[in-house]
Amino acid sequence: MKFTLSLAFLALSTPLCHAWGSEAHTTVGLIAQSFLLPRTQTFILSLLDSRYDGSIGAAAPWADEYRNTAEGRYSGAYHYIDTLDDPPNTCGVDLDRDCPSSHGCIVSAIANYTQRLGDESLGKDEQNKALKFLVHFLGDITQPLHASGHARGGNEVKVTFAGKHRSLHGIWDDDIPQYLLRSKYSDSITFWTQSLVDRIKANTLLTPKEEWTTCVDPDQAVRCATEWATDSNKYDCSYVYSALNDTSTDLSGEYFRNSVDIVELQVAKGGLRLAAWLNSVVTGEHGLSEDHGDRFVLQHPEL
Ligand SMILES: *[C@@H]1O[C@H](CO)[C@@H](O)[C@H](O)[C@H]1NC(C)=O
Ligand SMILES: *[C@@H]1O[C@H](CO)[C@@H](O)[C@H](O)[C@H]1NC(C)=O
């Protein structure tokens, strides 16, 4: 019954196509919700637009709507870092080379909005915006093609997925998560979230969770975000580009199946890191709550 309520709630969000799609972003936010400390949750409730009812899962896709408004256009470059590397042969992030100070990148944006989230002198509106940006960018930074400048982050790589002409970037943002949701989770973001939260707790994803949160010090935001981007960027060489043999292959077959472990790992990482990050910004202490696995469900209001 809990599931039914939150499904109805989630059905209100519409898919977007410019970053990890809204499915992955929402899932990152909902996973994080399960690991927030009570003080962090209270802080979020006091800040977030009332339409989100305290749910950072519901607020997670906001930055994609915002970048498409005249007011928010400046934030477009904050969603990625254009690494000037050469996948699948060489991968790597070099902040001086890849993050132009003229318009910034996802690393500088995470540092900026982390600082702004904790700065009460800016006022609640600006802190609220900083929170929504962070919830989104800690998701995007785990998408391998948001840490790739090659062919504009794969936007210029034409592929076929389930019979449709798409870009490589587009299938990693949208088609792969959506196909996965449909084929394994009855098209339910709630089921996907629950499954990932369970596997985070059991530590049974592709890499151990201890490795995902080695850098969660908001005072070291540039260093941490650079580490996260470097971690995502590695998958561009190990799988995302290397597995592309030719354009005649429909990538909804073997390529999709081999991508699932990476996608689920990256979404889980984004969620756990986001919780650790927000807990640390709000409470000044490192910590994760493990006791509230169903908070993402309880958090949604009665409709
Ligand atoms: C930090 O964020 C503010 C508010 O969005 C923006 O005006 C400013 O340009 C940003 N600074 C950097 C260095 O990104
Ligand atoms: C590409 O070729 C390799 C080696 O033959 C194979 O293992 C892989 O599955 C292929 N990838 C795709 C997307 O067809």
Short mmCIF file of C-alpha atoms and ligand atoms in Angstrom, two decimals:
data_model
loop_
_atom_site.label_atom_id
_atom_site.label_comp_id
_atom_site.label_asym_id
_atom_site.label_seq_id
_atom_site.Cartn_x
_atom_site.Cartn_y
_atom_site.Cartn_z
CA MET A 1 0.00 0.00 0.00
CA LYS A 2 2.86 2.29 0.76
CA PHE A 3 4.12 1.50 -2.70
CA THR A 4 0.88 2.54 -4.31
CA LEU A 5 0.94 5.93 -2.66
CA SER A 6 4.46 6.76 -3.69
CA LEU A 7 3.92 5.44 -7.20
CA ALA A 8 0.99 7.76 -7.68
CA PHE A 9 3.16 10.56 -6.42
CA LEU A 10 6.05 9.72 -8.70
CA ALA A 11 3.80 9.47 -11.73
CA LEU A 12 3.51 13.25 -11.55
CA SER A 13 7.10 13.76 -12.60
CA THR A 14 7.66 13.97 -16.34
CA PRO A 15 10.69 12.52 -18.11
CA LEU A 16 13.38 14.89 -19.33
CA CYS A 17 16.26 14.13 -21.61
CA HIS A 18 19.27 16.28 -20.83
CA ALA A 19 21.12 14.57 -18.01
CA TRP A 20 20.80 11.20 -16.31
CA GLY A 21 17.08 11.16 -17.11
CA SER A 22 14.58 12.01 -14.43
CA GLU A 23 14.32 8.30 -13.50
CA ALA A 24 17.97 8.02 -12.50
CA HIS A 25 17.97 11.43 -10.79
CA THR A 26 14.84 10.66 -8.80
CA THR A 27 16.29 7.31 -7.75
CA VAL A 28 19.55 8.94 -6.61
CA GLY A 29 17.53 11.35 -4.45
CA LEU A 30 15.29 8.62 -3.04
CA ILE A 31 18.26 6.41 -2.18
CA ALA A 32 19.92 9.33 -0.39
CA GLN A 33 16.73 9.91 1.55
CA SER A 34 17.17 6.48 3.16
CA PHE A 35 20.53 7.44 4.62
CA LEU A 36 19.88 10.98 5.84
CA LEU A 37 20.34 11.79 9.50
CA PRO A 38 17.25 13.23 11.21
CA ARG A 39 18.81 16.70 11.49
CA THR A 40 19.57 16.71 7.78
CA GLN A 41 16.01 15.72 7.00
CA THR A 42 14.69 18.55 9.16
CA PHE A 43 17.01 21.03 7.48
CA ILE A 44 15.84 19.87 4.04
CA LEU A 45 12.18 20.17 5.04
CA SER A 46 12.76 23.73 6.17
CA LEU A 47 14.42 24.71 2.90
CA LEU A 48 12.86 22.87 -0.03
CA ASP A 49 9.93 24.30 -2.03
CA SER A 50 6.75 23.01 -0.44
CA ARG A 51 5.69 21.28 -3.68
CA TYR A 52 8.41 18.66 -3.07
CA ASP A 53 7.14 17.79 0.43
CA GLY A 54 10.67 17.41 1.74
CA SER A 55 11.58 14.81 -0.89
CA ILE A 56 14.94 15.36 -2.54
CA GLY A 57 13.98 12.53 -4.90
CA ALA A 58 11.12 14.66 -6.19
CA ALA A 59 13.37 17.74 -6.40
CA ALA A 60 16.25 15.95 -8.13
CA PRO A 61 15.22 16.61 -11.76
CA TRP A 62 14.65 20.35 -11.14
CA ALA A 63 18.04 21.51 -12.44
CA ASP A 64 17.19 20.16 -15.90
CA GLU A 65 13.99 22.20 -16.06
CA TYR A 66 15.89 25.23 -14.80
CA ARG A 67 18.70 25.07 -17.34
CA ASN A 68 16.09 25.28 -20.10
CA THR A 69 14.71 28.59 -18.83
CA ALA A 70 16.18 31.98 -19.82
CA GLU A 71 17.04 32.59 -16.16
CA GLY A 72 18.78 29.25 -15.73
CA ARG A 73 20.71 29.06 -18.99
CA TYR A 74 23.98 29.98 -17.20
CA SER A 75 23.83 26.67 -15.34
CA GLY A 76 23.97 24.45 -18.46
CA ALA A 77 27.74 23.89 -18.22
CA TYR A 78 27.44 22.90 -14.56
CA HIS A 79 25.99 19.49 -15.47
CA TYR A 80 29.21 17.96 -16.85
CA ILE A 81 32.96 18.19 -17.29
CA ASP A 82 34.34 18.01 -20.83
CA THR A 83 37.47 15.95 -20.33
CA LEU A 84 39.87 16.36 -23.25
CA ASP A 85 40.96 12.72 -23.16
CA ASP A 86 40.79 10.02 -25.82
CA PRO A 87 38.53 7.12 -24.85
CA PRO A 88 38.72 4.16 -25.11
CA ASN A 89 42.52 4.54 -25.36
CA THR A 90 43.21 7.04 -22.60
CA CYS A 91 40.92 8.40 -19.93
CA GLY A 92 41.55 11.02 -17.29
CA VAL A 93 40.34 14.26 -15.71
CA ASP A 94 42.62 17.28 -15.53
CA LEU A 95 40.80 20.09 -13.80
CA ASP A 96 42.99 22.92 -15.13
CA ARG A 97 42.57 21.60 -18.65
CA ASP A 98 38.93 20.49 -18.49
CA CYS A 99 37.12 23.02 -16.28
CA PRO A 100 37.36 26.49 -17.87
CA SER A 101 36.96 29.24 -15.27
CA SER A 102 34.97 31.25 -17.84
CA HIS A 103 31.87 29.07 -17.50
CA GLY A 104 32.76 26.41 -14.92
CA CYS A 105 31.93 22.71 -14.89
CA ILE A 106 30.29 20.16 -12.62
CA VAL A 107 33.29 20.13 -10.25
CA SER A 108 33.37 23.89 -9.67
CA ALA A 109 29.56 23.91 -9.45
CA ILE A 110 29.54 21.26 -6.70
CA ALA A 111 32.12 23.26 -4.77
CA ASN A 112 30.20 26.52 -5.24
CA TYR A 113 26.80 25.17 -4.24
CA THR A 114 28.22 23.20 -1.31
CA GLN A 115 29.60 26.45 0.07
CA ARG A 116 26.35 28.29 -0.68
CA LEU A 117 24.16 25.62 0.94
CA GLY A 118 25.84 26.26 4.28
CA ASP A 119 25.90 30.05 3.95
CA GLU A 120 22.90 31.40 5.88
CA SER A 121 23.77 34.97 4.93
CA LEU A 122 22.59 34.22 1.36
CA GLY A 123 19.03 33.63 2.54
CA LYS A 124 16.71 30.65 2.17
CA ASP A 125 15.97 31.09 -1.53
CA GLU A 126 19.61 30.82 -2.50
CA GLN A 127 20.22 27.94 -0.07
CA ASN A 128 17.20 26.13 -1.50
CA LYS A 129 18.59 26.55 -5.01
CA ALA A 130 22.01 25.32 -3.85
CA LEU A 131 20.38 22.21 -2.36
CA LYS A 132 18.49 21.42 -5.56
CA PHE A 133 21.63 21.90 -7.66
CA LEU A 134 23.65 19.59 -5.40
CA VAL A 135 21.02 16.87 -5.41
CA HIS A 136 21.16 16.93 -9.21
CA PHE A 137 24.90 17.32 -9.75
CA LEU A 138 25.90 14.54 -7.34
CA GLY A 139 23.76 12.38 -9.61
CA ASP A 140 25.10 13.67 -12.92
CA ILE A 141 28.72 13.30 -11.87
CA THR A 142 28.25 9.52 -11.67
CA GLN A 143 27.06 9.30 -15.31
CA PRO A 144 30.21 8.34 -17.26
CA LEU A 145 29.28 10.52 -20.22
CA HIS A 146 28.89 13.59 -17.99
CA ALA A 147 32.61 13.15 -17.36
CA SER A 148 33.62 12.97 -21.01
CA GLY A 149 34.37 15.64 -23.59
CA HIS A 150 34.86 13.11 -26.37
CA ALA A 151 32.33 13.74 -29.17
CA ARG A 152 30.60 16.19 -26.83
CA GLY A 153 30.13 13.56 -24.15
CA GLY A 154 28.89 11.02 -26.67
CA ASN A 155 26.15 13.35 -27.92
CA GLU A 156 27.69 13.09 -31.40
CA VAL A 157 27.95 9.30 -31.36
CA LYS A 158 24.95 7.95 -33.24
CA VAL A 159 23.62 4.61 -32.08
CA THR A 160 20.55 2.42 -32.41
CA PHE A 161 18.68 1.35 -29.29
CA ALA A 162 15.55 -0.79 -29.42
CA GLY A 163 15.15 0.16 -33.07
CA LYS A 164 15.38 3.91 -32.44
CA HIS A 165 18.06 6.31 -33.58
CA ARG A 166 19.63 7.83 -30.50
CA SER A 167 22.92 9.29 -29.32
CA LEU A 168 25.22 7.35 -27.04
CA HIS A 169 24.79 10.09 -24.44
CA GLY A 170 21.03 9.84 -24.71
CA ILE A 171 20.88 6.11 -24.13
CA TRP A 172 23.02 6.39 -20.98
CA ASP A 173 20.85 9.21 -19.65
CA ASP A 174 17.47 7.80 -20.55
CA ASP A 175 17.04 4.64 -22.61
CA ILE A 176 19.21 2.30 -20.56
CA PRO A 177 17.67 3.30 -17.17
CA GLN A 178 14.17 3.21 -18.66
CA TYR A 179 14.71 -0.18 -20.33
CA LEU A 180 16.10 -1.51 -17.06
CA LEU A 181 13.13 -0.18 -15.09
CA ARG A 182 10.70 -1.80 -17.50
CA SER A 183 12.47 -5.14 -17.77
CA LYS A 184 13.41 -5.68 -14.12
CA TYR A 185 11.36 -3.38 -11.87
CA SER A 186 7.81 -3.32 -13.32
CA ASP A 187 8.52 0.26 -14.42
CA SER A 188 8.59 1.31 -10.78
CA ILE A 189 11.14 3.79 -9.44
CA THR A 190 10.10 2.71 -5.95
CA PHE A 191 11.00 -0.94 -6.63
CA TRP A 192 14.31 0.11 -8.19
CA THR A 193 15.13 2.31 -5.21
CA GLN A 194 14.26 -0.40 -2.71
CA SER A 195 16.38 -2.94 -4.55
CA LEU A 196 19.38 -0.61 -4.68
CA VAL A 197 19.03 0.39 -1.02
CA ASP A 198 18.95 -3.31 -0.08
CA ARG A 199 22.04 -4.02 -2.13
CA ILE A 200 23.88 -0.99 -0.72
CA LYS A 201 23.18 -2.28 2.78
CA ALA A 202 24.22 -5.82 1.85
CA ASN A 203 27.23 -4.36 -0.03
CA THR A 204 26.60 -6.55 -3.07
CA LEU A 205 26.97 -4.05 -5.91
CA LEU A 206 29.83 -4.16 -8.42
CA THR A 207 32.36 -2.42 -6.15
CA PRO A 208 32.34 -2.16 -2.32
CA LYS A 209 30.52 0.88 -0.97
CA GLU A 210 33.49 1.84 1.20
CA GLU A 211 35.23 2.84 -2.03
CA TRP A 212 32.46 5.25 -3.04
CA THR A 213 32.66 7.51 -0.03
CA THR A 214 36.37 7.84 0.55
CA CYS A 215 36.04 11.57 -0.13
CA VAL A 216 33.02 13.15 1.54
CA ASP A 217 34.53 16.25 3.10
CA PRO A 218 32.64 19.37 2.00
CA ASP A 219 35.69 21.48 2.91
CA GLN A 220 37.50 19.54 0.17
CA ALA A 221 34.71 19.82 -2.39
CA VAL A 222 36.93 20.41 -5.42
CA ARG A 223 39.15 17.45 -4.56
CA CYS A 224 36.21 15.15 -3.84
CA ALA A 225 34.21 16.12 -6.93
CA THR A 226 37.33 15.67 -9.07
CA GLU A 227 37.71 12.15 -7.62
CA TRP A 228 34.08 11.37 -8.42
CA ALA A 229 34.44 12.64 -12.00
CA THR A 230 37.64 10.63 -12.44
CA ASP A 231 35.88 7.52 -11.15
CA SER A 232 33.01 7.92 -13.67
CA ASN A 233 35.37 8.82 -16.49
CA LYS A 234 37.18 5.48 -16.08
CA TYR A 235 34.07 3.67 -17.30
CA ASP A 236 34.33 5.57 -20.60
CA CYS A 237 37.52 3.63 -21.33
CA SER A 238 36.61 0.34 -19.64
CA TYR A 239 33.16 0.01 -21.18
CA VAL A 240 31.10 2.92 -22.48
CA TYR A 241 33.15 3.61 -25.63
CA SER A 242 35.18 0.41 -25.87
CA ALA A 243 32.17 -1.81 -26.29
CA LEU A 244 30.98 0.06 -29.37
CA ASN A 245 31.98 -2.09 -32.28
CA ASP A 246 29.83 -0.75 -35.05
CA THR A 247 26.75 1.33 -35.62
CA SER A 248 24.69 -1.51 -37.03
CA THR A 249 24.43 -3.27 -33.65
CA ASP A 250 21.29 -2.51 -31.69
CA LEU A 251 22.59 -1.58 -28.25
CA SER A 252 19.50 -2.83 -26.44
CA GLY A 253 20.97 -6.35 -26.60
CA GLU A 254 24.34 -7.35 -25.23
CA TYR A 255 25.56 -3.78 -24.79
CA PHE A 256 22.56 -3.01 -22.59
CA ARG A 257 22.96 -6.19 -20.55
CA ASN A 258 26.61 -5.45 -19.86
CA SER A 259 25.83 -1.85 -18.92
CA VAL A 260 23.31 -2.70 -16.21
CA ASP A 261 25.83 -3.39 -13.45
CA ILE A 262 27.56 -0.07 -14.16
CA VAL A 263 24.35 1.94 -14.27
CA GLU A 264 23.07 0.46 -11.02
CA LEU A 265 26.43 0.94 -9.34
CA GLN A 266 26.64 4.57 -10.43
CA VAL A 267 23.09 5.42 -9.35
CA ALA A 268 23.68 3.75 -5.98
CA LYS A 269 26.96 5.63 -5.56
CA GLY A 270 25.26 8.92 -6.33
CA GLY A 271 22.60 8.24 -3.71
CA LEU A 272 24.92 7.16 -0.93
CA ARG A 273 27.39 9.98 -1.57
CA LEU A 274 24.61 12.53 -1.66
CA ALA A 275 23.39 11.42 1.76
CA ALA A 276 26.90 11.46 3.21
CA TRP A 277 27.55 14.88 1.68
CA LEU A 278 24.36 16.50 2.93
CA ASN A 279 24.75 14.92 6.38
CA SER A 280 28.22 16.35 6.58
CA VAL A 281 27.25 19.85 5.37
CA VAL A 282 24.29 20.03 7.76
CA THR A 283 25.65 18.35 10.90
CA GLY A 284 29.39 18.91 10.47
CA GLU A 285 29.90 15.23 11.16
CA HIS A 286 30.42 12.27 8.90
CA GLY A 287 27.61 9.84 9.22
CA LEU A 288 24.93 7.85 7.48
CA SER A 289 21.65 6.67 8.87
CA GLU A 290 21.11 2.98 8.22
CA ASP A 291 17.90 2.72 10.18
CA HIS A 292 15.44 4.26 7.80
CA GLY A 293 15.35 2.07 4.74
CA ASP A 294 11.72 2.96 4.09
CA ARG A 295 12.03 6.68 4.66
CA PHE A 296 11.78 7.37 0.94
CA VAL A 297 8.32 5.85 1.06
CA LEU A 298 7.17 7.38 4.33
CA GLN A 299 8.37 10.74 3.16
CA HIS A 300 5.73 11.03 0.51
CA PRO A 301 2.53 12.68 1.61
CA GLU A 302 -0.89 11.05 1.68
CA LEU A 303 -2.54 12.02 -1.59
C1 LIG B 1 28.11 30.29 -7.74
O1 LIG B 1 26.69 30.31 -7.77
C2 LIG B 1 26.13 31.60 -7.96
C3 LIG B 1 24.60 31.45 -7.83
O2 LIG B 1 24.08 30.57 -8.77
C4 LIG B 1 26.56 32.14 -9.31
O3 LIG B 1 26.01 33.43 -9.50
C5 LIG B 1 28.07 32.19 -9.36
O4 LIG B 1 28.49 32.60 -10.65
C6 LIG B 1 28.65 30.82 -9.07
N1 LIG B 1 30.11 30.93 -8.98
C7 LIG B 1 30.90 30.03 -9.58
C8 LIG B 1 32.37 30.25 -9.43
O5 LIG B 1 30.47 29.10 -10.23
C1 LIG B 2 32.16 -6.00 -29.29
O1 LIG B 2 33.07 -7.05 -29.57
C2 LIG B 2 33.49 -7.76 -28.40
C3 LIG B 2 34.56 -8.77 -28.83
O2 LIG B 2 34.12 -9.51 -29.96
C4 LIG B 2 32.29 -8.39 -27.73
O3 LIG B 2 32.69 -9.06 -26.58
C5 LIG B 2 31.30 -7.30 -27.39
O4 LIG B 2 30.16 -7.86 -26.82
C6 LIG B 2 30.92 -6.50 -28.60
N1 LIG B 2 30.07 -5.38 -28.23
C7 LIG B 2 28.93 -5.07 -28.83
C8 LIG B 2 28.22 -3.87 -28.36
O5 LIG B 2 28.49 -5.71 -29.75
#
